[in-house]
Short mmCIF file of C-alpha atoms and ligand atoms in Angstrom, two decimals:
data_model
loop_
_atom_site.label_atom_id
_atom_site.label_comp_id
_atom_site.label_asym_id
_atom_site.label_seq_id
_atom_site.Cartn_x
_atom_site.Cartn_y
_atom_site.Cartn_z
CA MET A 24 -9.22 11.41 -18.98
CA ASN A 25 -6.86 11.52 -21.67
CA ASN A 26 -3.28 11.02 -22.03
CA SER A 27 -1.55 14.17 -21.61
CA ASP A 28 -4.16 15.22 -18.56
CA LEU A 29 -2.48 11.70 -16.66
CA ILE A 30 0.94 12.84 -17.71
CA ASP A 31 0.19 16.54 -16.15
CA ASN A 32 -1.49 15.25 -12.98
CA LEU A 33 1.91 13.01 -12.63
CA THR A 34 4.43 15.57 -13.33
CA HIS A 35 1.99 17.65 -10.59
CA ILE A 36 2.43 14.61 -7.88
CA LYS A 37 5.83 14.84 -8.46
CA ASN A 38 6.37 18.40 -7.59
CA ARG A 39 4.51 17.93 -4.69
CA ILE A 40 5.96 14.94 -3.50
CA ALA A 41 9.74 16.74 -4.26
CA LYS A 42 8.44 20.35 -2.50
CA ALA A 43 7.11 18.55 0.45
CA CYS A 44 10.66 16.35 0.62
CA GLU A 45 12.57 20.17 0.78
CA THR A 46 10.15 21.56 3.28
CA ALA A 47 10.96 18.00 5.35
CA GLU A 48 14.33 18.40 4.18
CA ARG A 49 14.49 14.60 3.11
CA LYS A 50 16.06 13.20 0.23
CA THR A 51 13.24 13.18 -3.11
CA ASN A 52 14.70 9.99 -4.06
CA GLU A 53 13.41 8.36 -0.05
CA VAL A 54 9.71 8.77 -1.24
CA LYS A 55 8.67 6.22 -3.59
CA LEU A 56 5.19 6.71 -5.54
CA LEU A 57 2.84 4.05 -5.85
CA LEU A 58 -0.25 4.45 -8.25
CA ALA A 59 -3.35 3.34 -6.56
CA THR A 60 -5.35 1.97 -9.56
CA LYS A 61 -8.28 0.44 -8.41
CA THR A 62 -10.92 1.11 -11.08
CA VAL A 63 -8.39 2.65 -13.81
CA SER A 64 -8.14 0.73 -17.02
CA ALA A 65 -4.94 -1.40 -17.98
CA GLU A 66 -4.80 1.30 -20.84
CA ASN A 67 -3.85 4.08 -18.79
CA ILE A 68 -1.92 2.50 -16.46
CA LYS A 69 0.60 1.92 -18.86
CA ILE A 70 0.60 5.33 -20.31
CA LEU A 71 2.04 6.20 -16.78
CA LEU A 72 4.36 2.46 -16.52
CA GLU A 73 5.75 3.89 -19.87
CA ALA A 74 6.29 7.45 -18.22
CA GLY A 75 8.54 5.65 -15.89
CA GLU A 76 6.52 5.10 -12.81
CA THR A 77 7.50 1.48 -11.93
CA ILE A 78 4.87 0.64 -8.24
CA ILE A 79 1.22 0.14 -8.94
CA GLY A 80 -1.28 -1.13 -6.11
CA GLU A 81 -4.56 -2.85 -6.57
CA ASN A 82 -7.49 -3.30 -3.95
CA LYS A 83 -9.24 -6.35 -5.25
CA ILE A 84 -8.11 -9.25 -6.81
CA GLN A 85 -10.42 -9.11 -9.70
CA GLU A 86 -8.85 -6.42 -11.07
CA LEU A 87 -5.41 -7.32 -10.48
CA LYS A 88 -6.08 -10.66 -13.02
CA ASP A 89 -7.83 -8.53 -15.34
CA LYS A 90 -5.48 -6.07 -15.80
CA PHE A 91 -2.31 -8.63 -15.34
CA SER A 92 -1.80 -9.56 -18.93
CA ALA A 93 -2.40 -6.17 -20.20
CA LEU A 94 0.46 -4.88 -17.74
CA GLU A 95 2.66 -7.89 -17.74
CA THR A 96 5.06 -6.60 -20.59
CA ILE A 97 6.04 -3.62 -18.67
CA PRO A 98 8.37 -4.15 -16.05
CA HIS A 99 6.77 -2.85 -12.68
CA GLN A 100 6.12 -3.69 -9.07
CA SER A 101 2.32 -4.97 -8.29
CA HIS A 102 1.37 -4.27 -4.44
CA PHE A 103 -1.77 -5.75 -3.26
CA ILE A 104 -3.16 -2.89 -0.88
CA GLY A 105 -6.77 -3.90 -0.39
CA HIS A 106 -8.16 -6.02 2.29
CA LEU A 107 -7.09 -9.37 2.00
CA GLN A 108 -9.14 -12.86 2.29
CA SER A 109 -7.66 -15.93 2.82
CA ASN A 110 -9.73 -17.90 0.00
CA LYS A 111 -7.98 -15.15 -2.27
CA ILE A 112 -4.06 -15.97 -1.09
CA LYS A 113 -3.57 -18.62 -4.31
CA GLU A 114 -4.25 -15.53 -6.61
CA VAL A 115 -2.50 -12.77 -4.83
CA ILE A 116 0.78 -14.69 -5.13
CA LYS A 117 0.33 -15.25 -8.66
CA TYR A 118 -0.50 -11.78 -9.75
CA ALA A 119 1.38 -9.32 -6.81
CA ASN A 120 4.88 -9.02 -5.83
CA CYS A 121 3.96 -7.37 -2.27
CA ILE A 122 0.92 -7.43 -0.10
CA GLN A 123 0.99 -4.25 1.63
CA SER A 124 -2.19 -5.39 3.91
CA ILE A 125 -1.02 -8.25 6.22
CA ASP A 126 -3.24 -7.51 9.36
CA ARG A 127 -3.85 -10.87 11.29
CA ILE A 128 -1.19 -13.97 11.96
CA SER A 129 -4.15 -16.35 10.31
CA LEU A 130 -3.78 -14.72 6.87
CA ALA A 131 -0.08 -14.65 7.25
CA GLU A 132 0.24 -18.72 8.53
CA LYS A 133 -2.38 -19.22 5.15
CA LEU A 134 -0.26 -17.50 3.47
CA GLN A 135 2.90 -18.81 4.52
CA GLN A 136 1.53 -22.89 3.75
CA ARG A 137 0.30 -21.71 0.35
CA LEU A 138 4.02 -20.36 -0.56
CA VAL A 139 5.92 -23.50 0.92
CA PHE A 140 3.78 -25.33 -1.35
CA GLU A 141 4.83 -23.30 -4.30
CA ASN A 142 8.00 -22.85 -3.46
CA LYS A 143 7.99 -18.98 -3.37
CA THR A 144 8.41 -16.11 -1.03
CA ILE A 145 6.17 -12.61 -1.24
CA ASP A 146 7.39 -9.36 0.17
CA VAL A 147 5.27 -8.45 2.89
CA PHE A 148 3.83 -4.99 4.95
CA ILE A 149 1.84 -4.90 7.95
CA GLN A 150 -1.18 -2.79 8.21
CA ILE A 151 -2.03 -0.92 11.26
CA ASN A 152 -5.05 1.02 12.17
CA THR A 153 -3.14 3.80 13.17
CA SER A 154 -6.82 6.02 13.16
CA TYR A 155 -8.71 3.32 15.01
CA GLU A 156 -11.60 3.62 13.00
CA ALA A 157 -14.05 0.80 12.52
CA SER A 158 -14.73 1.19 9.20
CA LYS A 159 -10.61 0.53 8.51
CA PHE A 160 -8.78 -2.51 8.45
CA GLY A 161 -5.25 -3.61 10.25
CA ILE A 162 -3.91 -4.82 13.40
CA ALA A 163 -4.87 -2.66 16.41
CA PRO A 164 -1.54 -0.39 17.10
CA GLU A 165 -1.02 -2.11 20.63
CA LYS A 166 -0.59 -5.46 18.95
CA ALA A 167 1.22 -4.85 16.20
CA VAL A 168 4.78 -5.55 17.50
CA GLU A 169 3.34 -9.12 18.27
CA LEU A 170 2.13 -9.45 14.84
CA ALA A 171 5.16 -8.74 13.04
CA LEU A 172 7.18 -10.71 15.39
CA GLN A 173 5.31 -14.14 14.29
CA VAL A 174 5.20 -13.04 11.11
CA GLN A 175 8.69 -12.99 11.09
CA GLN A 176 9.18 -16.22 11.86
CA LEU A 177 7.56 -17.23 8.82
CA ASP A 178 10.25 -17.79 6.12
CA LYS A 179 8.27 -17.19 2.74
CA LEU A 180 6.83 -13.56 4.33
CA HIS A 181 9.83 -11.27 4.07
CA ILE A 182 8.71 -8.32 6.35
CA LYS A 183 9.47 -4.75 4.19
CA GLY A 184 7.86 -2.45 5.99
CA LEU A 185 4.27 -0.77 7.48
CA MET A 186 1.30 0.15 6.19
CA THR A 187 -1.59 2.62 7.17
CA ILE A 188 -4.55 4.65 5.99
CA GLY A 189 -4.82 8.11 8.02
CA LEU A 190 -7.64 9.70 9.08
CA PHE A 191 -9.80 11.64 6.63
CA SER A 192 -9.64 14.86 8.06
CA ALA A 193 -9.41 18.32 7.67
CA GLU A 194 -7.62 18.62 10.86
CA THR A 195 -3.94 17.89 9.82
CA GLU A 196 -2.65 17.60 13.25
CA LYS A 197 -5.24 14.42 13.84
CA VAL A 198 -3.89 13.04 10.59
CA ARG A 199 -0.69 13.40 11.40
CA LYS A 200 -1.07 11.57 14.51
CA CYS A 201 -1.69 8.75 12.69
CA PHE A 202 1.50 9.31 10.42
CA ARG A 203 3.40 10.01 14.02
CA LEU A 204 2.22 6.71 15.20
CA LEU A 205 3.09 4.45 12.45
CA LYS A 206 6.74 5.80 12.41
CA ASN A 207 6.96 5.29 16.30
CA ILE A 208 5.77 1.28 15.68
CA GLN A 209 8.37 1.22 13.26
CA GLN A 210 11.13 2.54 15.50
CA GLU A 211 10.16 -0.07 18.10
CA MET A 212 9.94 -3.02 15.29
CA LEU A 213 13.70 -1.71 13.77
CA SER A 214 14.75 -1.98 17.81
CA LYS A 215 13.47 -5.84 17.81
CA ASN A 216 15.57 -6.24 14.44
CA ILE A 217 12.39 -6.60 12.21
CA PRO A 218 13.45 -4.71 9.14
CA VAL A 219 10.32 -2.62 8.28
CA GLN A 220 12.24 0.10 6.59
CA GLU A 221 9.36 1.02 4.70
CA LEU A 222 6.40 3.16 5.57
CA SER A 223 3.89 3.25 3.35
CA MET A 224 1.54 6.39 4.49
CA GLY A 225 0.41 9.29 2.74
CA MET A 226 -2.52 9.79 -0.30
CA SER A 227 -3.71 12.53 -2.39
CA GLY A 228 -5.18 14.60 0.16
CA ASP A 229 -2.50 14.31 3.14
CA LEU A 230 0.75 13.44 1.24
CA GLU A 231 2.81 16.53 2.55
CA THR A 232 2.08 15.30 6.28
CA ALA A 233 3.45 11.90 5.84
CA ILE A 234 6.33 12.87 3.99
CA GLN A 235 7.19 15.16 7.08
CA GLU A 236 6.18 12.55 9.46
CA GLY A 237 8.70 9.76 7.57
CA SER A 238 6.65 8.25 4.76
CA THR A 239 8.72 6.39 2.16
CA MET A 240 5.80 5.29 -0.26
CA ILE A 241 3.09 7.72 -0.71
CA ARG A 242 0.26 5.40 -2.64
CA VAL A 243 -1.77 8.36 -5.02
CA GLY A 244 -5.00 7.41 -7.00
CA THR A 245 -7.22 10.43 -7.25
CA ALA A 246 -4.96 13.37 -7.61
CA ILE A 247 -3.67 11.12 -10.88
CA PHE A 248 -6.56 9.50 -12.05
CA GLY A 249 -9.52 11.30 -10.95
CA LYS A 250 -12.61 10.55 -8.66
CA ARG A 251 -13.83 7.14 -8.60
CA PRO A 252 -17.68 5.60 -8.79
CA TYR A 253 -17.59 4.67 -5.34
CA PRO A 254 -16.56 6.17 -2.23
CA ASP A 255 -13.66 4.25 -0.79
CA SER A 256 -14.83 2.53 1.56
CA TYR A 257 -16.51 0.13 -1.12
CA TYR A 258 -13.07 -0.66 -2.22
CA TRP A 259 -11.83 -1.41 1.27
CA ASN A 260 -14.73 -3.21 2.73
CA GLU A 261 -14.02 -6.88 0.52
CA SER A 262 -11.97 -7.96 -1.95
CA LYS A 263 -13.97 -9.48 -5.00
C1 LIG B 235 -7.55 4.15 -3.07
C2 LIG B 235 -6.49 4.06 -2.23
C3 LIG B 235 -5.26 5.00 -2.17
C4 LIG B 235 -5.06 5.94 -2.59
O1 LIG B 235 -6.51 6.86 -2.64
P1 LIG B 235 -6.43 8.23 -3.44
O2 LIG B 235 -7.16 9.21 -2.10
O3 LIG B 235 -7.52 8.50 -4.01
O4 LIG B 235 -4.69 8.97 -3.68
C5 LIG B 235 -4.50 4.55 -1.48
N1 LIG B 235 -4.45 3.44 -0.24
C6 LIG B 235 -5.54 3.05 -0.66
C7 LIG B 235 -5.50 1.75 0.40
C8 LIG B 235 -6.34 3.12 -1.06
O5 LIG B 235 -7.38 1.98 -1.72
#
């Protein structure tokens, strides 16, 4: 993909976001765009950061690490959006500003321990498995509030929001159900004073539905960077 294709694709996505916001009677600036950059070269990521984008998300520690120095000089936020193994904690806090995939208390506690040791803090999102698919990570919706309350006790972790991957389905109403569930869990958490302002939901195929249901952060890969070499399950299933 050449530079102008990337910029064209970005423009197209921004138009989709703007249109979806209009339809949902929301302000465009309520919805952030995270570039899902797994398998994308640092060079191509740079083009979009230089065009004014500010948030990238990686799924694997190795990629985060490999691209870090090439992107370091351009101000941006780097989110970790893949499954996180606890043996990668040391590295993730070196390279990412935010971890969107907190899905178990054991992980959060180990993260806290390491952050105490390094005298650092990090932003986190709780990942919730709103589609109930065994292939997807995330805490079960019924257990999410309890997890968030526990995470809130860990002073080095700053809870900012919730993340989910919606059902992959052509049936919009089934996808909508996932997003609506995330929104409902958010409302319940807000009522318990857990500050989960951000709703990270919606990808290339379902961003319009996610925006209608209240998304504040869309994560887009394919629609900007093109198809990836492997099916998504490959990138989700373990953190290399
Ligand atoms: C790859 C990925 C995305 C982007 O998906 P596309 O369908 O390519 O837009 C979003 N979220 C997560 C967690 C991902 O791994």
